[in-house]
GROMACS .gro file of C-alpha atoms in nm:
model
  108
    1MET     CA    1   6.589 -11.972  16.788
    2ASN     CA    2   6.271 -11.797  16.674
    3LEU     CA    3   6.119 -11.636  16.983
    4LEU     CA    4   5.794 -11.563  16.798
    5ASP     CA    5   5.726 -11.935  16.758
    6MET     CA    6   5.774 -12.002  17.130
    7HIS     CA    7   5.529 -11.976  17.421
    8CYS     CA    8   5.584 -11.893  17.784
    9GLU     CA    9   5.612 -12.170  18.040
   10PRO     CA   10   5.563 -12.158  18.419
   11GLN     CA   11   5.882 -12.047  18.592
   12HIS     CA   12   5.810 -12.157  18.951
   13GLY     CA   13   6.135 -12.281  19.101
   14LYS     CA   14   6.341 -12.190  18.794
   15HIS     CA   15   6.630 -11.945  18.792
   16SER     CA   16   6.685 -11.635  18.586
   17LEU     CA   17   6.909 -11.645  18.280
   18SER     CA   18   7.282 -11.588  18.305
   19ALA     CA   19   7.423 -11.247  18.214
   20ASP     CA   20   7.586 -11.397  17.904
   21THR     CA   21   7.258 -11.548  17.783
   22VAL     CA   22   7.073 -11.220  17.845
   23SER     CA   23   7.338 -11.030  17.647
   24GLU     CA   24   7.316 -11.277  17.358
   25LEU     CA   25   6.935 -11.266  17.344
   26LEU     CA   26   6.931 -10.886  17.363
   27THR     CA   27   7.107 -10.877  17.026
   28HIS     CA   28   6.780 -11.006  16.875
   29LEU     CA   29   6.574 -10.720  17.022
   30PRO     CA   30   6.695 -10.379  16.901
   31GLY     CA   31   6.613 -10.096  17.137
   32TRP     CA   32   6.547 -10.313  17.440
   33GLN     CA   33   6.771 -10.244  17.736
   34LEU     CA   34   6.860 -10.421  18.055
   35GLU     CA   35   6.769 -10.210  18.358
   36GLY     CA   36   6.849 -10.398  18.677
   37ILE     CA   37   6.653 -10.723  18.646
   38GLU     CA   38   6.414 -10.600  18.376
   39LEU     CA   39   6.399 -10.575  17.998
   40VAL     CA   40   6.273 -10.226  17.915
   41LYS     CA   41   6.174 -10.037  17.604
   42THR     CA   42   5.983  -9.718  17.530
   43PHE     CA   43   5.745  -9.733  17.234
   44ARG     CA   44   5.643  -9.398  17.081
   45PHE     CA   45   5.325  -9.330  16.887
   46ALA     CA   46   5.160  -9.044  16.700
   47ASP     CA   47   4.873  -8.999  16.945
   48TYR     CA   48   4.682  -9.137  17.241
   49TYR     CA   49   4.459  -9.361  17.031
   50LYS     CA   50   4.757  -9.544  16.877
   51THR     CA   51   4.923  -9.572  17.216
   52MET     CA   52   4.611  -9.731  17.365
   53ALA     CA   53   4.571  -9.966  17.067
   54PHE     CA   54   4.925 -10.089  17.130
   55VAL     CA   55   4.862 -10.129  17.504
   56ASN     CA   56   4.541 -10.325  17.444
   57ALA     CA   57   4.709 -10.553  17.190
   58LEU     CA   58   4.996 -10.613  17.432
   59ALA     CA   59   4.746 -10.691  17.708
   60TRP     CA   60   4.593 -10.958  17.483
   61ILE     CA   61   4.936 -11.115  17.422
   62ALA     CA   62   5.023 -11.099  17.792
   63HIS     CA   63   4.697 -11.272  17.881
   64ALA     CA   64   4.748 -11.543  17.617
   65GLU     CA   65   5.106 -11.607  17.733
   66ASP     CA   66   5.019 -11.567  18.104
   67HIS     CA   67   5.319 -11.337  18.138
   68HIS     CA   68   5.238 -10.977  18.219
   69PRO     CA   69   5.463 -10.671  18.185
   70ASP     CA   70   5.465 -10.363  18.399
   71MET     CA   71   5.377 -10.063  18.185
   72SER     CA   72   5.354  -9.690  18.215
   73VAL     CA   73   5.120  -9.536  17.962
   74HIS     CA   74   5.136  -9.177  17.842
   75TYR     CA   75   4.974  -8.973  17.566
   76ASN     CA   76   5.217  -9.075  17.290
   77ARG     CA   77   5.428  -9.351  17.444
   78ALA     CA   78   5.422  -9.666  17.651
   79VAL     CA   79   5.715  -9.792  17.856
   80VAL     CA   80   5.719 -10.172  17.881
   81HIS     CA   81   5.906 -10.365  18.151
   82PHE     CA   82   5.941 -10.744  18.142
   83SER     CA   83   6.082 -10.946  18.431
   84THR     CA   84   5.996 -11.282  18.585
   85HIS     CA   85   5.927 -11.219  18.952
   86ASP     CA   86   5.903 -11.592  19.034
   87ALA     CA   87   6.259 -11.642  18.908
   88GLY     CA   88   6.398 -11.319  19.050
   89GLY     CA   89   6.516 -11.184  18.717
   90ILE     CA   90   6.494 -11.232  18.343
   91THR     CA   91   6.389 -11.562  18.188
   92LEU     CA   92   6.322 -11.683  17.837
   93ASN     CA   93   5.956 -11.584  17.892
   94ASP     CA   94   6.060 -11.219  17.904
   95PHE     CA   95   6.238 -11.246  17.570
   96ILE     CA   96   5.947 -11.433  17.412
   97CYS     CA   97   5.705 -11.159  17.516
   98ALA     CA   98   5.944 -10.881  17.418
   99ALA     CA   99   5.973 -11.033  17.069
  100LYS     CA  100   5.595 -11.057  17.043
  101THR     CA  101   5.571 -10.694  17.156
  102GLU     CA  102   5.809 -10.597  16.876
  103ALA     CA  103   5.591 -10.785  16.628
  104LEU     CA  104   5.297 -10.561  16.724
  105VAL     CA  105   5.477 -10.263  16.578
  106GLY     CA  106   5.626 -10.453  16.285
  107ARG     CA  107   5.982 -10.463  16.412
  108ALA     CA  108   6.023 -10.834  16.484
   0.00000   0.00000   0.00000
């Protein structure tokens, strides 16, 4: 399964992934962690400009996929949280967007 070739789909009425499926998919995303019902990773950068370039590129992906992360943005890092609120947990959409986030920094 190549997450980069996939696109998000509406999740209304769908359920979150099983714990086993989440664990399996996490093996494809080094550095991402499960925190409650969210996929979370901190991305570190050399300076504010590079941090903001990353955030803006991620915003473009989130808009294109219609799946938006929660983020906290700091001078040299951004913390990204993916979860599917409509499904009450983590769905394939979260993994698709996490993989595309990794691709932004050349780690996909």
